Amino acid sequence: MDKKYLKNGQFSEFIETLRLFGDLHGPTMSDTGVFAFSPVSDPSQLRLDYQRTQIPPKKYLLPFREEILSYREGNYRQSHHHTPEIILFGVHPCDLDGIAYLDRVFLGDSPDPCYAGRRARLTLVGLSCVPDDFCFCSGLAEPPTCDLFLTLQGDGFKVDALSARGKEIAQAAKDLLSLEATGATVPLQRTGITAQDPQLRFSDNPLWDKFATTCVSCGACSVCCPTCYCFDVREYPSLDGGGIRLREWDNCLFVTHGEVAGANFRGSRLERLRYRFLHKYCGFTPLQGMTSCVGCGRCKEVCPVDIDLRELTVNPDQGTESP
Amino acid sequence: MTRPKLAIAGLTACSGCQLTLLNCEDQLVDVARLFDLVYFPMGESGSDPDAVFDAAIVEGAVSTPADVELLFGLRNASHLLVAFGTCALWGGVAAMNNKVSGRDELVRQVYGDSGRIESFPPSPMGNFVSIDFAITGCPPEKHDLLALLAAVLAGTLPPLQSYPVCTECRSRENLCLLLEKGELCLGPIIQGGCNARCPATGIVCEGCRGPVREANVAQELELLLERGFDRKEIERRMSRFTPEWDYGKRR
């Protein structure tokens, strides 16, 4: 039988063991009181009681802004980012789902080299959570898509190694783990949101107009979404005659997102909201029929005008979820 | 390669935008080597009245007949005219009281009864001439100016960015001053690109970069009113850098 229980008393030492495998990052609280994944120099900085960070872990794989190539004298070369090995500790199941989705997008048929390079050096240590009023995830994927998963129970954690990397870490920490369970795991009620019918975006639900009127297009919902990955690509010449091409997070709620020479695919805010709904809850080819909403609750929490696109899945006449 | 000829000029303004160029200390030698600074009174270059320019980079609002004359002259003499900074683009701080006080009264207060100065309410240069490119900001960001210069050198213009301050602010994991602290922050309706400089240090967005293209002004107004701010106070803050807001605009 595997030794897979970690008592609270061994926690700090366990964290120090993780550090042997790379730079340790985890949920912390910033000086201004914002939960954020950031470098951890002392285990006491870790906030295991965090609900959700403002920016999801996608920032480790797809930074807000990055140079993707540079050019000079008619030649260009891909930019190389020297990412260190990072151990990301304390990722909740919703964010693990978010990364699993991004992996499908960026590591699919033609892998994105910038993303792939960072992903290969990112070790994920998951952590169970207790949902709050904003949460609506579908629960923990089986098996969880991470290297190591810690389930809070009693006076410690159950530790599951789920990849070769995870087993390597568990092996290194074996003297800290015990056979004896630390307590019972509390099963959690999860609601989730299933993939929606694409036609629902053309419904005559009056909420569409309400949302289109009140949305301030601040972009926070998308910036803070663990699965929003759209980016803008821009090229800047430099004074030395060369130049760079960079990519930066873009947002389907911005008027520029659907703009092409002479026209705009989605000129009104209503059309942009419908498009966001389509992508988020219905999925795009080849991920059609797959919701990319992981239920983390960030979009609702950060929206200045309390927009919740999920409300559109409820039929206004019957107050029940549409089939 | 011929060096592009530049004019760098100011209308009614504080010269802070032009100073942005002089603050690009690491690039100044390159700029002087790569460009022909034909007209730059603030930098003490000569001012050839018959000169023609590849680009005229002009700061300031238009508020005197001399401003109009200089602006028309530069427009006629330059291939590209760049509105440089918030005053040039939106009117800026000089125009903040356009709606509340009469020009004659202001002139009298500043220059006395005997003062004779021809002045009219400051307004953006786009009200007088066509503009080819604009760099916003009070003052503008250095990197925006350098991107323009490099693009002119390459025979093009820089790509446009259009998103509100909130986008960069959230991405930097700042505390939301509007939602979490209930402060009068203009982030949702103001053009980003400043990397949320002020909110990152705990100061609300004052709107120095002017409106973002699709600003939902009516909703921002509504949500500030809901949070208990006085309409006059909101308008005073919003008009600090941009006097002309359409408070009913939703898209």
Coordinates of N, CA, C and O in Angstrom, one line a residue, chain B residues 13 19 32 60 65 76 105 107 112 145 168 170 210 225 238 246:
Chain B
A13 N 0.0 74.4 -24.7 CA 0.3 73.2 -23.9 C 1.4 73.5 -22.9 O 2.0 74.6 -22.9
L19 N 8.8 67.1 -24.1 CA 9.8 66.7 -23.2 C 9.9 65.2 -23.2 O 11.0 64.7 -22.9
A32 N 18.7 61.5 -33.4 CA 19.4 62.6 -34.0 C 20.1 62.2 -35.3 O 20.2 62.9 -36.3
G60 N -0.4 69.9 -27.9 CA -1.2 71.0 -27.5 C -2.6 71.2 -28.1 O -2.9 70.6 -29.2
P65 N -5.1 82.5 -32.3 CA -4.9 82.6 -33.8 C -3.5 82.1 -34.2 O -3.4 81.5 -35.2
N76 N 0.1 71.8 -43.9 CA 0.4 72.0 -45.3 C 1.8 71.5 -45.7 O 2.1 71.1 -46.8
E105 N -13.9 86.2 -19.2 CA -13.7 86.3 -17.8 C -12.4 85.7 -17.4 O -11.6 86.2 -16.6
V107 N -9.7 85.3 -19.3 CA -8.6 86.2 -19.8 C -8.4 87.4 -18.8 O -7.3 87.7 -18.5
G112 N -5.5 90.5 -16.3 CA -6.0 91.8 -15.8 C -6.8 92.5 -16.9 O -6.9 92.1 -18.0
L145 N 6.0 57.0 -28.5 CA 6.7 57.9 -29.4 C 7.8 57.2 -30.2 O 7.9 57.4 -31.4
E168 N -5.3 46.1 -18.8 CA -3.9 46.0 -18.3 C -3.9 46.0 -16.7 O -3.1 45.3 -16.1
R170 N -6.2 44.7 -14.6 CA -6.5 43.3 -14.1 C -5.4 42.4 -14.4 O -5.0 41.6 -13.6
G210 N -7.7 59.9 -22.2 CA -8.9 60.1 -23.0 C -9.7 58.8 -23.2 O -9.4 57.7 -22.7
L225 N -22.8 56.6 -10.1 CA -23.9 57.2 -9.4 C -24.5 56.2 -8.3 O -24.7 56.5 -7.2
M238 N -14.4 63.6 -14.9 CA -14.3 63.1 -16.3 C -13.8 64.1 -17.3 O -13.1 63.8 -18.2
D246 N -20.0 62.5 -24.3 CA -21.4 62.3 -24.5 C -21.9 61.3 -23.4 O -21.7 60.1 -23.5

